[in-house]
Amino acid sequence: MKYILQIIIFFSLSIYGDYFDHPNSQETINELIENYGFDSDYVEEVFKNARKQQKIIDSISSPAEFTWTWDRYKNLFIEDKRIKNGKKFIDENIITLEKAEEKFGVPKEVIVAILGIETRYGKILGNYRVLDSLMTLGFDYPRRSKFFKDELIKYFLLTRENNLDIYKIKGSYAGAMGYGQFISSSYRAYAVDFDGDEKADLFNSVDDAIGSVANYLAVHGWKREGNIVTKLLVNDIRNLYKPHESLSNFISLSFNEDGKDVNFIGDDNFIAITKYNRSHFYAMAVYYLSEEFKK
Ligand SMILES: [Ca+2]
């Protein structure tokens, strides 16, 4: 009897532990109804159907980019299968990739490296309902609550504008979606239609995904023909970058590779990649993977 009671309590909590009555959600609920014109019954239903997922909070608290060593991170992303599938992806999408390279100035290898690192070229789009991720992080993760509450509002808008099912879309623990793992605000701002059907669809259109990644980088400072990183053979930036070249943005980087410190200069295009994901590990992995495709 006691055991059955525990089961009943467990299921009650998981069914009724919704976000409509959550003490932190009221302001966002009002904003959606009053500022953005969503129907109050619809908002209530959506908030009641969202689920808190502890795994989401656990995952965001220890991201690989900031807890792993560079060697471990690099080995995860720069490996044979991902390289082989990336080359295959380039062959299969060469016309679209060349069109994107021409229009946005971003090399095809870089676009494909990002898609490969984000989702294995669209194979793994994430297992969390975006709705649950944004509610959990918006209302139960105080450290970044403002950011994720804002993304939740953008998610409501995105699903309305693009006629998407707000309950069904899945993504990363942080609410990133589709081939290139765009969060809602990025999707609305930088996704482009690149296959000509007048809709930016980052879930089903490979062409739109390719164009949107390139557009994102172009908007965030990518320079056509620019550098990503330069490996330093001497540990002295001044020998390479003379004052007359000071117009270029760059950052100095140091990575421990196989027990040795290796120094690089990260140039404008490295910085542009960090706007996609602010981790230096991430940007360096994109660079390494893109170079593998050229071999
Ligand atoms: Ca399209």
Coordinates of C-alpha atoms and ligand atoms in Angstrom, one line a residue:
M1 CA 0.0 0.0 0.0
K2 CA 2.7 2.4 1.0
Y3 CA 4.6 1.5 -2.3
I4 CA 1.5 2.1 -4.4
L5 CA 1.0 5.5 -2.7
Q6 CA 4.6 6.5 -3.5
I7 CA 3.9 5.6 -7.1
I8 CA 0.8 7.7 -7.2
I9 CA 2.6 10.6 -5.6
F10 CA 5.4 10.3 -8.1
F11 CA 3.1 10.4 -11.1
S12 CA 1.0 13.2 -9.7
L13 CA 4.2 15.3 -9.4
S14 CA 5.3 14.6 -12.8
I15 CA 1.9 15.3 -14.4
Y16 CA 0.9 18.4 -12.4
G17 CA 4.4 19.9 -11.8
D18 CA 3.6 22.4 -14.6
Y19 CA 4.8 25.9 -15.3
F20 CA 1.4 27.6 -15.3
D21 CA 1.4 27.9 -11.5
H22 CA 5.1 28.3 -11.2
P23 CA 5.9 31.4 -9.1
N24 CA 8.5 32.7 -11.6
S25 CA 6.4 32.3 -14.8
Q26 CA 3.6 34.8 -14.3
E27 CA 5.5 37.8 -15.8
T28 CA 6.3 35.9 -18.9
I29 CA 2.7 34.6 -19.2
N30 CA 1.4 38.1 -19.0
E31 CA 3.9 39.4 -21.5
L32 CA 3.0 36.7 -24.1
I33 CA -0.7 37.6 -23.8
E34 CA -0.5 41.4 -23.4
N35 CA 2.5 42.3 -25.5
Y36 CA 2.5 39.6 -28.2
G37 CA -1.2 38.9 -28.5
F38 CA -1.2 35.2 -27.7
D39 CA -4.5 33.7 -26.7
S40 CA -4.6 33.2 -22.9
D41 CA -6.1 29.7 -23.2
Y42 CA -3.3 28.7 -25.5
V43 CA -0.6 30.1 -23.2
E44 CA -2.2 28.3 -20.3
E45 CA -2.3 25.0 -22.1
V46 CA 1.3 25.3 -23.3
F47 CA 2.6 26.2 -19.8
K48 CA 0.7 23.4 -18.3
N49 CA 2.2 20.9 -20.7
A50 CA 5.8 21.9 -20.2
R51 CA 7.9 19.7 -18.0
K52 CA 10.8 20.5 -15.8
Q53 CA 13.8 18.2 -16.6
Q54 CA 16.5 18.1 -14.1
K55 CA 18.9 16.6 -16.7
I56 CA 18.7 19.9 -18.6
I57 CA 19.9 21.8 -15.5
D58 CA 22.7 19.2 -14.9
S59 CA 23.9 19.4 -18.5
I60 CA 24.0 23.2 -18.7
S61 CA 25.9 23.2 -15.4
S62 CA 28.9 21.3 -16.8
P63 CA 29.3 21.9 -20.6
A64 CA 32.0 20.0 -22.3
E65 CA 33.5 23.3 -23.7
F66 CA 34.4 24.4 -20.2
T67 CA 35.1 21.2 -18.2
W68 CA 37.0 19.0 -20.7
T69 CA 40.6 19.2 -21.7
W70 CA 41.4 20.3 -25.3
D71 CA 42.7 16.9 -26.2
R72 CA 39.5 15.2 -25.1
Y73 CA 37.4 17.7 -26.9
K74 CA 39.4 17.6 -30.1
N75 CA 39.3 13.7 -30.1
L76 CA 35.5 13.8 -29.9
F77 CA 35.1 16.0 -32.9
I78 CA 38.1 15.4 -35.1
E79 CA 37.7 11.7 -35.8
D80 CA 37.5 9.5 -38.9
K81 CA 33.8 9.0 -39.1
R82 CA 33.0 12.7 -38.8
I83 CA 35.6 13.5 -41.4
K84 CA 34.5 10.9 -43.8
N85 CA 30.8 11.9 -43.5
G86 CA 31.7 15.5 -43.9
K87 CA 33.5 14.8 -47.2
K88 CA 30.4 12.9 -48.3
F89 CA 28.2 15.8 -47.3
I90 CA 30.3 18.2 -49.3
D91 CA 30.0 15.9 -52.4
E92 CA 26.3 15.6 -52.0
N93 CA 25.7 19.3 -51.5
I94 CA 28.4 20.9 -53.6
I95 CA 26.2 23.2 -55.7
T96 CA 24.4 24.7 -52.7
L97 CA 27.7 25.0 -50.8
E98 CA 29.4 26.8 -53.6
K99 CA 26.4 29.1 -53.9
A100 CA 26.7 29.9 -50.2
E101 CA 30.4 30.4 -50.5
E102 CA 29.9 32.8 -53.4
K103 CA 27.2 34.8 -51.7
F104 CA 28.4 35.0 -48.1
G105 CA 32.2 34.5 -48.5
V106 CA 32.3 31.6 -46.1
P107 CA 34.2 28.5 -47.4
K108 CA 32.2 25.3 -47.8
E109 CA 34.5 23.4 -45.5
V110 CA 33.8 25.8 -42.6
I111 CA 30.0 25.6 -43.1
V112 CA 30.1 21.8 -43.2
A113 CA 32.4 21.6 -40.1
I114 CA 29.9 23.6 -38.1
L115 CA 27.0 21.3 -39.3
G116 CA 29.2 18.3 -38.5
I117 CA 30.1 19.4 -35.0
E118 CA 26.6 20.6 -34.2
T119 CA 24.5 17.7 -35.4
R120 CA 26.6 15.2 -37.4
Y121 CA 25.3 16.8 -40.6
G122 CA 21.7 16.8 -39.4
K123 CA 21.6 13.2 -38.0
I124 CA 21.4 14.2 -34.3
L125 CA 19.1 17.2 -33.8
G126 CA 18.7 16.7 -30.0
N127 CA 16.4 14.8 -27.7
Y128 CA 14.8 17.4 -25.5
R129 CA 11.6 19.2 -26.2
V130 CA 12.6 22.8 -26.8
L131 CA 9.6 23.8 -24.8
D132 CA 10.8 21.9 -21.7
S133 CA 14.4 23.2 -22.1
L134 CA 13.3 26.8 -22.3
M135 CA 10.8 26.5 -19.4
T136 CA 13.3 24.6 -17.2
L137 CA 16.1 27.1 -17.8
G138 CA 13.9 30.1 -17.8
F139 CA 12.2 29.4 -14.5
D140 CA 14.3 27.0 -12.7
Y141 CA 17.9 28.0 -13.5
P142 CA 18.3 31.5 -11.9
R143 CA 21.8 32.1 -13.3
R144 CA 20.6 32.5 -16.9
S145 CA 16.9 32.9 -16.3
K146 CA 16.6 36.3 -18.1
F147 CA 18.2 34.9 -21.2
F148 CA 16.1 31.8 -21.4
K149 CA 12.8 33.6 -20.6
D150 CA 13.6 35.8 -23.5
E151 CA 14.3 32.8 -25.7
L152 CA 11.0 31.2 -24.6
I153 CA 9.1 34.3 -25.8
K154 CA 11.1 34.1 -29.1
Y155 CA 10.2 30.4 -29.3
F156 CA 6.5 31.2 -29.1
L157 CA 6.9 33.8 -31.8
L158 CA 9.0 31.5 -34.0
T159 CA 6.5 28.7 -33.8
R160 CA 3.7 31.1 -34.6
E161 CA 5.5 32.7 -37.6
N162 CA 6.7 29.5 -39.1
N163 CA 3.6 27.4 -38.3
L164 CA 5.6 24.9 -36.2
D165 CA 4.2 22.6 -33.5
I166 CA 5.3 24.2 -30.2
Y167 CA 5.1 20.8 -28.4
K168 CA 6.9 18.6 -30.9
I169 CA 10.2 20.4 -31.8
K170 CA 13.2 18.8 -30.2
G171 CA 16.6 20.2 -29.7
S172 CA 19.7 20.4 -27.4
Y173 CA 19.4 20.9 -23.7
A174 CA 19.8 24.6 -24.3
G175 CA 16.9 24.8 -26.8
A176 CA 19.1 24.9 -29.9
M177 CA 17.3 23.5 -33.0
G178 CA 17.7 22.0 -36.4
Y179 CA 20.8 21.2 -38.6
G180 CA 22.8 24.2 -37.3
Q181 CA 21.4 24.2 -33.8
F182 CA 20.0 27.8 -33.8
I183 CA 18.3 29.1 -30.7
S184 CA 15.0 30.8 -31.2
S185 CA 16.3 34.4 -31.4
S186 CA 19.0 33.3 -33.9
Y187 CA 16.6 31.4 -36.0
R188 CA 14.3 34.5 -36.3
A189 CA 17.2 36.8 -37.0
Y190 CA 19.6 34.8 -39.2
A191 CA 17.8 31.9 -40.8
V192 CA 17.5 32.3 -44.5
D193 CA 15.6 30.6 -47.3
F194 CA 18.2 29.1 -49.6
D195 CA 16.1 26.7 -51.6
G196 CA 13.6 29.2 -53.0
D197 CA 10.4 28.0 -51.3
E198 CA 10.2 31.3 -49.3
K199 CA 10.4 29.6 -46.0
A200 CA 13.5 29.3 -43.8
D201 CA 13.2 25.7 -42.6
L202 CA 16.2 24.5 -40.6
F203 CA 14.6 21.2 -39.7
N204 CA 14.0 19.8 -43.2
S205 CA 15.9 21.8 -45.7
V206 CA 19.6 21.1 -46.0
D207 CA 19.9 24.1 -48.4
D208 CA 18.3 26.5 -45.9
A209 CA 20.6 25.1 -43.2
I210 CA 23.7 25.7 -45.3
G211 CA 22.7 29.2 -46.3
S212 CA 21.7 30.1 -42.7
V213 CA 25.0 29.0 -41.2
A214 CA 26.9 31.1 -43.8
N215 CA 24.6 34.1 -43.3
Y216 CA 25.1 33.9 -39.5
L217 CA 28.9 34.0 -39.9
A218 CA 28.7 36.8 -42.5
V219 CA 26.6 38.9 -40.2
H220 CA 29.0 38.3 -37.3
G221 CA 32.1 39.6 -39.0
W222 CA 33.3 36.8 -41.3
K223 CA 35.8 38.2 -43.8
R224 CA 36.0 36.7 -47.3
E225 CA 39.5 35.4 -47.8
G226 CA 40.3 36.2 -44.2
N227 CA 42.2 33.9 -41.8
I228 CA 40.8 31.8 -39.0
V229 CA 44.0 31.0 -37.0
T230 CA 47.7 31.2 -37.6
K231 CA 49.9 28.9 -35.7
L232 CA 52.8 30.7 -34.0
L233 CA 56.2 29.1 -34.3
V234 CA 57.7 31.7 -31.9
N235 CA 55.9 32.8 -28.8
D236 CA 55.9 36.4 -29.8
I237 CA 52.9 38.1 -31.3
R238 CA 54.8 41.3 -32.0
N239 CA 57.1 39.6 -34.5
L240 CA 54.1 38.7 -36.7
Y241 CA 51.7 41.5 -36.2
K242 CA 53.4 44.9 -36.9
P243 CA 51.6 48.1 -35.9
H244 CA 50.5 48.8 -39.5
E245 CA 48.4 45.7 -39.4
S246 CA 46.6 46.7 -36.2
L247 CA 43.3 47.2 -38.0
S248 CA 42.7 43.5 -37.8
N249 CA 41.0 42.0 -34.8
F250 CA 42.9 39.1 -33.3
I251 CA 43.2 37.2 -30.0
S252 CA 46.1 35.2 -28.8
L253 CA 45.4 31.6 -28.0
S254 CA 47.2 28.8 -26.3
F255 CA 46.1 25.2 -26.4
N256 CA 47.7 22.3 -24.7
E257 CA 48.0 19.6 -27.3
D258 CA 49.5 16.2 -26.4
G259 CA 51.2 17.7 -23.4
K260 CA 52.7 20.7 -25.2
D261 CA 51.5 24.3 -25.3
V262 CA 50.8 25.4 -28.8
N263 CA 50.2 29.1 -29.5
F264 CA 48.0 30.6 -32.2
I265 CA 46.6 33.9 -33.3
G266 CA 42.9 33.8 -33.7
D267 CA 41.9 36.2 -36.5
D268 CA 38.6 37.9 -37.5
N269 CA 37.2 34.7 -38.7
F270 CA 38.0 32.8 -35.5
I271 CA 36.2 35.6 -33.7
A272 CA 33.2 35.2 -36.0
I273 CA 33.0 31.5 -35.2
T274 CA 33.0 32.3 -31.5
K275 CA 29.8 34.3 -32.1
Y276 CA 28.3 31.0 -33.0
N277 CA 29.5 29.4 -29.8
R278 CA 31.7 31.4 -27.5
S279 CA 34.0 28.6 -26.6
H280 CA 37.6 28.8 -28.1
F281 CA 37.6 25.0 -28.1
Y282 CA 34.6 25.1 -30.4
A283 CA 36.1 27.5 -32.8
M284 CA 39.3 25.6 -33.0
A285 CA 37.5 22.3 -33.6
V286 CA 35.6 23.9 -36.5
Y287 CA 38.9 25.1 -37.9
Y288 CA 40.6 21.7 -37.5
L289 CA 37.7 19.8 -39.0
S290 CA 37.4 22.2 -41.9
E291 CA 41.1 21.6 -42.7
E292 CA 40.6 17.9 -42.6
F293 CA 38.0 18.2 -45.4
K294 CA 40.7 19.7 -47.7
K295 CA 43.0 16.7 -47.4
Ligands
CA1 CA 13.4 27.2 -47.8

